[in-house]
Coordinates of C-alpha atoms in Angstrom, one line a residue:
X1066 CA 0.0 0.0 0.0
X1067 CA 1.0 3.7 -0.2
X1068 CA -1.6 6.0 1.3
X1069 CA -1.8 5.5 5.1
X1070 CA -3.7 8.4 6.6
X1071 CA -5.6 11.5 5.5
X1072 CA -6.2 14.4 7.9
X1073 CA -8.3 17.5 7.1
X1074 CA -9.1 20.6 9.1
X1075 CA -11.5 23.3 8.0
X1076 CA -11.5 22.1 4.4
X1077 CA -14.6 23.0 2.4
X1078 CA -17.4 21.7 4.6
X1079 CA -15.2 19.5 6.8
X1080 CA -14.6 20.6 10.3
X1081 CA -11.9 18.0 11.2
X1082 CA -11.5 14.5 9.9
X1083 CA -8.7 11.9 10.2
X1084 CA -9.0 8.6 8.4
X1085 CA -6.7 5.6 8.2
X1086 CA -6.5 4.1 4.7
X1087 CA -6.2 0.4 4.4
X1088 CA -4.7 -1.8 1.7
X1089 CA -6.8 -3.2 -1.1
X1090 CA -9.9 -1.6 -2.7
X1091 CA -11.8 1.1 -0.6
X1092 CA -15.1 2.5 -1.8
X1093 CA -16.4 5.9 -0.8
X1094 CA -20.2 6.3 -1.0
X1095 CA -22.9 8.7 0.3
X1096 CA -25.9 10.8 -0.7
X1097 CA -25.6 13.3 -3.5
X1098 CA -24.0 16.5 -2.1
X1099 CA -22.6 14.8 0.9
X1100 CA -19.1 15.6 -0.2
X1101 CA -17.9 12.2 -1.4
X1102 CA -15.1 13.7 -3.5
X1103 CA -13.8 16.0 -0.7
X1104 CA -11.1 13.4 0.3
X1105 CA -10.0 13.1 -3.3
X1106 CA -9.9 16.8 -3.8
X1107 CA -7.8 17.2 -0.6
X1108 CA -5.3 14.5 -1.7
X1109 CA -4.9 16.3 -5.0
X1110 CA -4.2 19.6 -3.3
X1111 CA -1.7 17.9 -0.9
X1112 CA 0.0 16.6 -4.0
X1113 CA 0.5 20.1 -5.5
X1114 CA -2.7 20.9 -7.3
X1115 CA -3.6 24.6 -7.5
X1116 CA -6.0 25.8 -4.7
X1117 CA -7.3 29.1 -3.5
X1118 CA -9.1 30.5 -0.5
X1119 CA -12.4 28.9 -1.7
X1120 CA -11.4 25.6 -0.2
X1121 CA -11.4 27.0 3.3
X1122 CA -14.5 26.2 5.4
X1123 CA -16.7 29.2 6.0
X1124 CA -15.8 31.0 9.2
X1125 CA -12.3 29.5 9.4
X1126 CA -9.0 31.4 8.8
X1127 CA -7.2 28.6 7.0
X1128 CA -7.4 25.0 6.0
X1129 CA -4.9 22.3 6.8
X1130 CA -4.4 19.1 4.8
X1131 CA -2.0 16.3 5.8
X1132 CA -1.5 13.0 4.1
X1133 CA 0.9 10.2 5.2
X1134 CA 2.2 7.7 2.7
X1135 CA 4.5 4.8 2.5
X1136 CA 7.9 5.8 1.2
X1137 CA 9.8 3.9 -1.5
X1138 CA 13.6 3.6 -2.1
X1139 CA 13.2 5.9 -5.1
X1140 CA 11.4 8.5 -3.0
X1141 CA 13.9 8.2 -0.2
X1142 CA 16.7 8.8 -2.7
X1143 CA 14.9 11.8 -4.1
X1144 CA 14.3 13.2 -0.5
X1145 CA 18.0 12.9 0.3
X1146 CA 19.0 14.6 -3.0
X1147 CA 16.6 17.5 -2.2
X1148 CA 17.5 17.7 1.5
X1149 CA 14.1 16.6 2.6
X1150 CA 14.9 13.6 4.8
X1151 CA 12.4 12.8 7.6
X1152 CA 12.7 15.0 10.7
X1153 CA 12.5 13.4 14.1
X1154 CA 8.9 13.5 15.3
X1155 CA 7.5 14.3 11.8
X1156 CA 8.0 11.0 9.9
X1157 CA 9.9 7.8 10.1
X1158 CA 12.3 6.8 7.3
X1159 CA 9.7 4.5 5.7
X1160 CA 7.0 7.1 5.7
X1161 CA 6.3 10.3 3.8
X1162 CA 4.4 13.2 5.4
X1163 CA 3.0 15.8 3.0
X1164 CA 1.2 18.9 4.4
X1165 CA -0.5 21.8 2.7
X1166 CA -1.9 24.9 4.3
X1167 CA -4.0 27.7 2.6
X1168 CA -5.1 30.9 4.2
X1169 CA -8.0 33.3 3.4
X1170 CA -5.6 35.5 1.3
X1171 CA -5.1 32.5 -1.0
X1172 CA -1.5 32.1 0.2
X1173 CA -0.3 28.5 0.3
X1174 CA 2.5 26.8 2.3
X1175 CA 3.7 23.3 1.9
X1176 CA 5.9 20.9 3.9
X1177 CA 7.5 17.5 3.1
X1178 CA 8.5 15.6 6.2
X1179 CA 8.2 18.8 8.2
X1180 CA 10.5 20.8 5.9
X1181 CA 9.3 23.7 3.7
X1182 CA 8.7 22.5 0.1
X1183 CA 7.5 23.9 -3.3
X1184 CA 4.5 22.9 -5.3
X1185 CA 6.8 21.5 -7.9
X1186 CA 8.4 19.2 -5.3
X1187 CA 4.9 18.1 -4.1
X1188 CA 3.9 17.2 -7.7
X1189 CA 7.2 15.3 -8.3
X1190 CA 6.5 13.2 -5.2
X1191 CA 2.9 12.7 -6.1
X1192 CA 3.5 11.5 -9.6
X1193 CA 5.6 8.6 -8.1
X1194 CA 3.0 7.5 -5.5
X1195 CA -0.6 8.4 -6.5
X1196 CA -2.4 8.3 -9.8
X1197 CA -5.9 10.0 -9.8
X1198 CA -8.5 9.3 -12.5
X1199 CA -11.6 11.5 -12.6
X1200 CA -14.5 11.8 -14.9
X1201 CA -12.8 14.6 -16.8
X1202 CA -9.2 14.2 -16.0
X1203 CA -6.7 11.4 -16.8
X1204 CA -3.9 12.5 -14.5
X1205 CA -0.9 10.7 -16.0
X1206 CA -1.9 8.8 -19.1
X1207 CA -3.1 11.9 -21.0
X1208 CA 0.6 13.0 -21.2
X1209 CA 2.5 11.8 -24.2
X1210 CA 5.6 11.1 -22.1
X1211 CA 3.6 9.0 -19.7
X1212 CA 2.0 7.0 -22.6
X1213 CA 5.5 6.3 -24.0
X1214 CA 6.8 5.3 -20.5
X1215 CA 3.8 3.0 -20.0
X1216 CA 4.3 1.3 -23.3
X1217 CA 8.0 0.9 -22.6
X1218 CA 7.3 -0.6 -19.2
X1219 CA 4.7 -2.9 -20.6
X1220 CA 7.1 -4.2 -23.2
X1221 CA 10.1 -4.3 -20.9
X1222 CA 12.0 -1.8 -23.2
X1223 CA 15.2 -0.3 -21.8
X1224 CA 16.0 3.1 -23.5
X1225 CA 19.1 4.0 -21.4
X1226 CA 21.6 3.1 -24.2
X1227 CA 19.4 5.0 -26.7
X1228 CA 19.6 8.1 -24.5
X1229 CA 23.4 7.9 -24.4
X1230 CA 23.7 7.5 -28.1
X1231 CA 21.3 10.4 -28.7
X1232 CA 23.5 12.6 -26.4
X1233 CA 26.7 11.7 -28.3
X1234 CA 25.0 12.5 -31.6
X1235 CA 23.7 15.9 -30.3
X1236 CA 27.1 16.8 -28.8
X1237 CA 28.9 16.0 -32.1
X1238 CA 26.4 17.8 -34.2
X1239 CA 26.6 20.9 -31.9
X1240 CA 30.4 20.8 -32.3
X1241 CA 30.2 20.5 -36.1
X1242 CA 27.7 23.4 -36.4
X1243 CA 29.7 25.5 -34.0
X1244 CA 32.9 24.8 -36.0
X1245 CA 31.2 25.8 -39.2
X1246 CA 30.1 29.1 -37.7
X1247 CA 33.5 29.8 -36.2
X1248 CA 35.8 28.9 -39.0
X1249 CA 37.2 32.4 -39.4
X1250 CA 37.5 32.9 -35.7
X1251 CA 39.1 29.5 -35.2
X1252 CA 41.7 30.4 -37.8
X1253 CA 42.5 33.7 -36.1
X1254 CA 42.6 32.0 -32.7
X1255 CA 44.9 29.3 -34.0
X1256 CA 47.2 31.8 -35.6
X1257 CA 47.4 33.8 -32.3
X1258 CA 48.1 30.6 -30.2
X1259 CA 50.7 29.4 -32.7
X1260 CA 52.6 32.7 -32.3
X1261 CA 52.4 32.7 -28.6
X1262 CA 53.6 29.1 -28.4
X1263 CA 56.4 29.9 -30.7
X1264 CA 57.6 32.8 -28.5
X1265 CA 57.3 30.8 -25.3
X1266 CA 58.9 27.7 -26.8
X1267 CA 62.1 29.7 -27.3
X1268 CA 62.4 29.6 -23.5
X1269 CA 61.1 26.0 -23.4
X1270 CA 60.2 26.2 -19.7
X1271 CA 59.9 22.9 -17.8
X1272 CA 57.7 22.2 -14.9
X1273 CA 59.6 22.7 -11.7
X1274 CA 62.6 24.3 -13.5
X1275 CA 62.0 27.9 -12.1
X1276 CA 62.4 26.8 -8.5
X1277 CA 65.7 25.0 -9.2
X1278 CA 66.9 27.8 -11.5
X1279 CA 66.1 30.6 -9.0
X1280 CA 67.7 28.8 -6.1
X1281 CA 70.9 28.2 -8.2
X1282 CA 71.0 31.8 -9.3
X1283 CA 70.7 33.1 -5.8
X1284 CA 73.5 30.8 -4.6
X1285 CA 75.9 31.8 -7.4
X1286 CA 75.1 35.5 -6.8
X1287 CA 76.6 35.1 -3.3
X1288 CA 79.3 32.6 -4.4
X1289 CA 82.3 34.7 -3.2
X1290 CA 80.8 35.4 0.2
X1291 CA 80.0 31.7 0.6
X1292 CA 83.6 30.7 -0.3
X1293 CA 85.1 33.3 2.0
X1294 CA 82.8 32.1 4.8
X1295 CA 83.9 28.5 4.2
X1296 CA 87.7 29.3 4.2
X1297 CA 87.5 31.5 7.3
X1298 CA 85.5 28.8 9.1
X1299 CA 88.0 26.1 8.1
X1300 CA 90.8 28.2 9.5
X1301 CA 89.0 28.8 12.7
X1302 CA 88.4 25.1 13.1
X1303 CA 91.8 23.7 12.0
X1304 CA 94.3 26.1 10.3
X1305 CA 94.9 28.9 12.7
X1306 CA 97.3 29.1 15.6
X1307 CA 94.6 28.9 18.2
X1308 CA 92.1 26.8 16.1
X1309 CA 89.3 24.9 17.7
X1310 CA 90.8 21.5 17.0
X1311 CA 94.1 22.3 18.8
X1312 CA 92.3 23.8 21.8
X1313 CA 90.0 20.7 22.1
X1314 CA 93.1 18.5 21.8
X1315 CA 94.8 20.4 24.6
X1316 CA 91.8 20.0 26.9
X1317 CA 91.6 16.3 26.2
X1318 CA 95.3 15.9 27.1
X1319 CA 95.0 17.9 30.3
X1320 CA 91.9 16.1 31.6
X1321 CA 93.1 12.7 30.5
X1322 CA 96.1 12.8 32.8
X1323 CA 93.8 13.1 35.8
X1324 CA 91.0 10.7 35.1
X1325 CA 92.4 8.1 37.5
X1326 CA 92.3 10.6 40.3
X1327 CA 89.0 12.3 39.3
X1328 CA 86.6 9.8 37.7
X1329 CA 84.2 12.7 36.8
X1330 CA 86.8 13.8 34.1
X1331 CA 86.4 10.6 32.1
X1332 CA 82.9 11.3 30.5
X1333 CA 84.1 14.9 29.8
X1334 CA 87.1 13.5 27.9
X1335 CA 84.7 11.3 25.8
X1336 CA 82.5 14.3 24.9
X1337 CA 85.5 16.4 23.9
X1338 CA 86.9 13.5 21.8
X1339 CA 83.5 13.3 20.0
X1340 CA 83.6 17.1 19.4
X1341 CA 87.2 16.7 18.1
X1342 CA 86.0 14.2 15.5
X1343 CA 83.0 16.5 14.5
X1344 CA 85.4 19.5 14.1
X1345 CA 87.7 17.5 11.8
X1346 CA 84.7 16.4 9.7
X1347 CA 83.4 20.0 9.4
X1348 CA 86.8 21.3 8.5
X1349 CA 87.3 18.7 5.8
X1350 CA 83.9 19.5 4.3
X1351 CA 84.6 23.3 4.3
X1352 CA 88.0 22.6 2.6
X1353 CA 86.2 20.6 -0.2
X1354 CA 83.6 23.4 -0.6
X1355 CA 86.3 25.9 -1.2
X1356 CA 88.1 23.8 -3.7
X1357 CA 85.0 22.8 -5.7
X1358 CA 83.2 26.1 -5.8
X1359 CA 85.5 28.3 -7.8
X1360 CA 83.8 31.2 -9.5
X1361 CA 83.0 30.7 -13.2
X1362 CA 81.9 34.1 -14.7
X1363 CA 80.8 32.4 -17.9
X1364 CA 78.5 29.9 -16.1
X1365 CA 77.0 32.7 -14.0
X1366 CA 76.4 34.8 -17.0
X1367 CA 74.5 32.0 -18.8
X1368 CA 72.5 31.4 -15.6
X1369 CA 71.7 35.1 -15.2
X1370 CA 70.6 35.4 -18.8
X1371 CA 68.1 32.4 -18.5
X1372 CA 66.7 33.9 -15.3
X1373 CA 66.3 37.2 -17.1
X1374 CA 64.4 35.4 -20.0
X1375 CA 62.0 33.8 -17.5
X1376 CA 61.3 37.1 -15.9
X1377 CA 60.9 38.9 -19.2
X1378 CA 58.3 36.3 -20.4
X1379 CA 56.5 36.5 -17.1
X1380 CA 56.3 40.3 -17.3
X1381 CA 55.0 40.2 -20.8
X1382 CA 52.3 37.6 -20.0
X1383 CA 51.5 39.3 -16.6
X1384 CA 52.0 36.1 -14.6
X1385 CA 54.4 34.6 -12.1
X1386 CA 57.5 32.9 -13.6
X1387 CA 56.5 29.5 -12.1
X1388 CA 53.3 29.6 -14.2
X1389 CA 55.0 29.7 -17.5
X1390 CA 55.4 25.9 -18.1
X1391 CA 51.7 25.3 -17.4
X1392 CA 50.8 28.3 -19.6
X1393 CA 52.7 26.7 -22.5
X1394 CA 51.0 23.3 -21.9
X1395 CA 47.5 25.0 -21.9
X1396 CA 48.2 26.8 -25.1
X1397 CA 49.4 23.6 -26.8
X1398 CA 46.2 21.8 -25.7
X1399 CA 44.0 24.7 -26.8
X1400 CA 45.7 24.8 -30.2
X1401 CA 45.2 21.0 -30.6
X1402 CA 41.5 21.5 -29.7
X1403 CA 41.2 24.4 -32.2
X1404 CA 42.8 22.3 -35.0
X1405 CA 40.3 19.5 -34.3
X1406 CA 37.4 21.9 -34.3
X1407 CA 38.6 23.4 -37.6
X1408 CA 38.7 19.9 -39.2
X1409 CA 35.1 20.0 -40.6
X1410 CA 35.6 16.7 -42.5
X1411 CA 36.5 14.8 -39.3
X1412 CA 33.7 16.4 -37.4
X1413 CA 31.1 15.6 -40.1
X1414 CA 32.4 12.0 -40.1
X1415 CA 31.9 11.8 -36.3
X1416 CA 28.3 13.2 -36.6
X1417 CA 27.5 10.6 -39.3
X1418 CA 28.9 7.7 -37.2
X1419 CA 27.0 8.8 -34.1
X1420 CA 23.8 9.3 -36.0
X1421 CA 24.2 5.8 -37.6
X1422 CA 24.6 4.3 -34.1
X1423 CA 21.7 6.2 -32.8
X1424 CA 19.3 5.1 -35.6
X1425 CA 20.4 1.5 -35.2
X1426 CA 19.5 1.7 -31.5
X1427 CA 16.3 3.6 -32.3
X1428 CA 15.3 0.9 -34.8
X1429 CA 15.6 -1.8 -32.2
X1430 CA 13.5 0.2 -29.7
X1431 CA 10.9 0.9 -32.5
X1432 CA 10.6 -2.8 -33.3
X1433 CA 10.1 -3.7 -29.6
X1434 CA 7.6 -0.9 -29.2
X1435 CA 5.6 -2.1 -32.2
X1436 CA 5.3 -5.6 -30.8
X1437 CA 4.3 -4.2 -27.4
X1438 CA 1.8 -1.8 -28.9
X1439 CA 0.0 -4.7 -30.7
X1440 CA -0.2 -6.7 -27.5
X1441 CA -1.3 -3.8 -25.3
X1442 CA -3.9 -2.7 -27.9
X1443 CA -5.5 -6.1 -28.0
X1444 CA -5.5 -6.5 -24.2
X1445 CA -7.1 -3.1 -23.5
X1446 CA -9.6 -3.6 -26.4
X1447 CA -10.7 -6.9 -24.8
X1448 CA -11.2 -5.2 -21.4
X1449 CA -13.3 -2.5 -23.0
X1450 CA -15.8 -5.1 -24.2
X1451 CA -16.7 -5.9 -20.6
X1452 CA -17.0 -2.2 -19.6
X1453 CA -20.1 -1.3 -21.7
X1454 CA -18.0 -0.4 -24.8
X1455 CA -18.8 -3.4 -26.9
X1456 CA -17.4 -3.0 -30.4
X1457 CA -15.0 -0.3 -29.3
X1458 CA -11.3 -0.6 -29.7
X1459 CA -8.1 0.8 -28.3
X1460 CA -5.0 1.4 -30.4
X1461 CA -1.5 2.4 -29.6
X1462 CA -0.4 4.5 -32.6
X1463 CA 3.3 4.9 -33.4
X1464 CA 4.3 7.7 -35.8
X1465 CA 7.9 7.9 -36.9
X1466 CA 9.6 11.2 -36.2
X1467 CA 11.7 13.0 -38.8
X1468 CA 14.4 13.9 -36.2
X1469 CA 15.5 11.4 -33.6
X1470 CA 14.8 12.4 -30.0
X1471 CA 16.3 11.2 -26.7
X1472 CA 13.6 8.6 -26.5
X1473 CA 14.0 7.4 -30.2
X1474 CA 12.0 8.1 -33.4
X1475 CA 8.6 7.1 -32.1
X1476 CA 5.7 9.5 -31.4
X1477 CA 3.3 7.5 -29.2
X1478 CA -0.4 8.3 -29.0
X1479 CA -3.2 6.3 -27.4
X1480 CA -6.3 6.2 -29.6
X1481 CA -9.8 5.0 -28.8
X1482 CA -13.0 4.3 -30.6
X1483 CA -15.8 4.0 -28.1
X1484 CA -18.3 2.4 -30.5
X1485 CA -18.1 0.3 -33.7
X1486 CA -17.8 2.2 -36.9
X1487 CA -16.3 5.3 -35.3
X1488 CA -12.7 6.3 -36.1
X1489 CA -10.2 6.1 -33.2
X1490 CA -9.3 9.4 -31.7
X1491 CA -6.7 10.4 -29.1
X1492 CA -7.8 9.6 -25.6
X1493 CA -7.3 13.2 -24.6
X1494 CA -10.1 14.2 -27.0
X1495 CA -12.6 11.6 -25.9
X1496 CA -15.8 13.7 -25.2
X1497 CA -17.5 11.3 -22.8
X1498 CA -16.1 11.4 -19.2
X1499 CA -17.6 8.0 -18.6
X1500 CA -15.9 6.5 -21.6
X1501 CA -12.6 8.1 -20.6
X1502 CA -12.9 6.8 -17.1
X1503 CA -13.7 3.3 -18.2
X1504 CA -10.7 3.3 -20.6
X1505 CA -8.6 4.5 -17.7
X1506 CA -9.8 1.6 -15.6
X1507 CA -9.1 -0.9 -18.5
X1508 CA -5.6 0.4 -18.9
X1509 CA -5.0 0.4 -15.1
X1510 CA -6.1 -3.2 -14.8
X1511 CA -4.1 -4.3 -17.9
X1512 CA -0.9 -2.6 -16.7
X1513 CA -1.3 -3.1 -12.9
X1514 CA 1.5 -5.6 -12.8
X1515 CA 4.0 -2.9 -14.0
X1516 CA 4.0 -1.4 -10.5
X1517 CA 3.5 2.3 -11.5
X1518 CA 2.0 4.5 -8.8
X1519 CA 1.2 2.2 -5.8
X1520 CA -2.1 4.1 -5.1
X1521 CA -4.9 4.6 -7.7
X1522 CA -7.8 6.9 -7.0
X1523 CA -11.0 6.8 -9.2
X1524 CA -13.4 9.7 -8.7
X1525 CA -16.9 8.6 -10.0
X1526 CA -15.5 6.9 -13.1
X1527 CA -18.5 4.6 -13.2
X1528 CA -20.8 7.5 -14.1
X1529 CA -23.3 6.5 -16.8
X1530 CA -23.1 2.7 -16.4
X1531 CA -25.1 0.1 -14.6
X1532 CA -26.2 -3.5 -14.5
X1533 CA -23.7 -6.1 -15.6
X1534 CA -21.2 -3.5 -16.6
X1535 CA -21.3 -2.0 -13.1
X1536 CA -20.7 -5.4 -11.6
X1537 CA -17.7 -5.9 -14.0
X1538 CA -16.3 -2.5 -12.9
X1539 CA -16.5 -3.6 -9.3
X1540 CA -14.8 -6.9 -10.0
X1541 CA -12.0 -5.2 -12.0
X1542 CA -11.4 -2.8 -9.1
X1543 CA -11.4 -5.6 -6.6
X1544 CA -8.9 -7.4 -8.8
X1545 CA -6.8 -4.2 -9.2
X1546 CA -6.8 -3.8 -5.4
X1547 CA -4.9 -7.1 -5.0
X1548 CA -1.9 -5.5 -6.6
X1549 CA -2.3 -1.8 -5.8
X1550 CA -4.1 0.3 -3.3
X1551 CA -7.4 1.5 -4.8
X1552 CA -9.8 4.3 -3.6
X1553 CA -13.0 4.9 -5.6
X1554 CA -15.8 7.4 -5.1
X1555 CA -18.9 5.6 -6.5
X1556 CA -22.6 5.8 -6.6
X1557 CA -23.0 2.2 -7.8
X1558 CA -24.0 -0.5 -5.3
X1559 CA -22.3 -3.2 -7.4
X1560 CA -19.0 -1.4 -7.2
X1561 CA -19.2 -0.6 -3.5
X1562 CA -20.2 -4.3 -2.8
X1563 CA -16.9 -5.5 -4.4
X1564 CA -14.7 -3.3 -2.1
X1565 CA -12.5 -4.6 0.6
X1566 CA -13.2 -1.5 2.7
X1567 CA -16.2 0.8 2.7
X1568 CA -16.5 4.5 3.8
X1569 CA -19.7 6.4 4.0
X1570 CA -19.7 10.2 3.7
X1571 CA -22.6 12.0 5.4
X1572 CA -23.6 15.6 6.1
X1573 CA -24.2 16.5 9.7
X1574 CA -26.1 19.6 10.6
X1575 CA -25.3 21.5 13.8
X1576 CA -26.8 24.6 15.2
X1577 CA -24.7 27.0 13.1
X1578 CA -23.1 24.9 10.4
X1579 CA -23.2 21.9 8.2
X1580 CA -20.2 19.6 8.0
X1581 CA -19.2 16.4 6.2
X1582 CA -18.3 13.3 8.2
X1583 CA -16.7 10.1 7.0
X1584 CA -17.2 6.8 8.8
X1585 CA -16.0 3.3 7.9
X1586 CA -19.0 0.8 7.7
X1587 CA -19.1 -2.9 8.2
X1588 CA -21.7 -5.6 8.8
X1589 CA -25.3 -4.4 9.1
X1590 CA -24.2 -0.7 8.6
X1591 CA -22.6 -1.6 5.3
X1592 CA -25.6 -3.7 4.2
X1593 CA -27.9 -0.7 5.0
X1594 CA -25.7 1.6 2.8
X1595 CA -25.8 -0.9 -0.1
X1596 CA -29.5 -1.1 0.3
X1597 CA -29.8 2.7 0.2
X1598 CA -27.7 2.8 -3.0
X1599 CA -30.0 0.2 -4.6
X1600 CA -32.9 2.6 -3.9
X1601 CA -34.6 0.3 -1.4
X1602 CA -35.8 0.8 2.1
X1603 CA -32.8 0.4 4.4
X1604 CA -35.0 -1.1 7.1
X1605 CA -36.8 -3.6 4.7
X1606 CA -35.7 -7.2 5.2
X1607 CA -36.0 -7.7 1.5
X1608 CA -33.7 -4.8 0.7
X1609 CA -31.2 -5.8 3.3
X1610 CA -31.2 -9.4 2.1
X1611 CA -30.6 -8.2 -1.4
X1612 CA -27.7 -6.0 -0.2
X1613 CA -26.2 -8.8 1.9
X1614 CA -26.4 -11.1 -1.1
X1615 CA -24.7 -8.5 -3.3
X1616 CA -21.9 -8.1 -0.6
X1617 CA -21.4 -11.8 -0.5
X1618 CA -21.1 -12.0 -4.2
X1619 CA -18.8 -9.0 -4.4
X1620 CA -16.4 -10.4 -1.8
X1621 CA -16.3 -13.8 -3.5
X1622 CA -15.7 -12.5 -7.0

């Protein structure tokens, strides 16, 4: 099931109502004018239908509509993507809470799981969970896209690969048309990039080179000062008269003579000997530095010139020197892209290849749709014969489009002829609300296994029928309720008797207002309601016996 609870406050002539919705087929009945369709209207408004201040009960300042539904994995994913996960205290992860409030100024507010939402978001959720069929409205199947989706679902047709190939074709075609329009500009851009690449290629900057180059230039700029520091340091450590090495040696000798008398000198001698070794190593390294770092004016001049070239290019391009290598790589990539874009022959070939692949995929989808269309047409036509439309027929028309679309080359249209000898017309143009409703029922029954919206609502779709046809409609709805949750507003006893659950809508008159009330009925109360719908005396044993018999037949069908 999907719909769990409906709660209304100050809606039309409803003061306050809260009803739990069960699984299976539920019938809503009542006297003319009692407000049987109020619940259906409220659900539609909760699902994003337009509404104004006229839906507020007289004397109230606003109306409030809340519906609770079962959530599905697809809906939960949609909620997460839109930041509308269930709030604590509002809804559990497996439920969905939709609320709509309208004030006397016509202003509307909406919430999903306690969080503010838009009408578009309500409608997106509603399309997934509830499908409403009325006498003059076919909520989903009047839309071409929905007809195509239903046919594809019925035939088990996957169009994902088709969509990918269509996108590839469109992208390549866009690139080709753009290249045609930009040929002159492309040539100019390519010429400019070629000159820029040529100029920067003279430097041939490498990634990471500037850091190394700059560090080496800085070092050689101070080469003499570094050599002088190394030589003076080496002299202080080892070459001078009072160098560090000789002073440490003297201390080691003086302390070493007395270690037997003063044991505390022994560790000091060890430390000084280690220092002596370190001093010798440092002095050796400094001597090597001085010998291997002689100044070479020619090398420094070459280094200085390269640094100057880097800086000159950076100033001309108004960027940091370290950005030059990446700038060259970007230009080379851009030039390659421009050259590809300028190659119209190659682009045209790519368009042709992508179109050929698209048409091949579209042909396979078309063939599968044609087979599915024949089966669906025959199945719905057969169902129509039992719904008071003998001799009528249903047809899924497929017209080939001149230009491929994301869904292929098929324009899908559901056509119907309600009587023998009449030409089939699009279902959206069927004049009779009763015929349209029965066709909707036939399609719903024939496609119920596809698992579209889990809740189906029929608002007096049995208008204009009776007798055996009415009994058939009831049986079909009962059958449909085994797979989906079904709610139906009906005035036919035969339909109501076939329901798993039965609600009665009544008007209650108070001292200052008239309100609608809804009550579930069972047992004798239900038999009385069926007797009333049959036009008999609800207290007559004969009428009640007839009603009870009809209920027994309806539940065993």
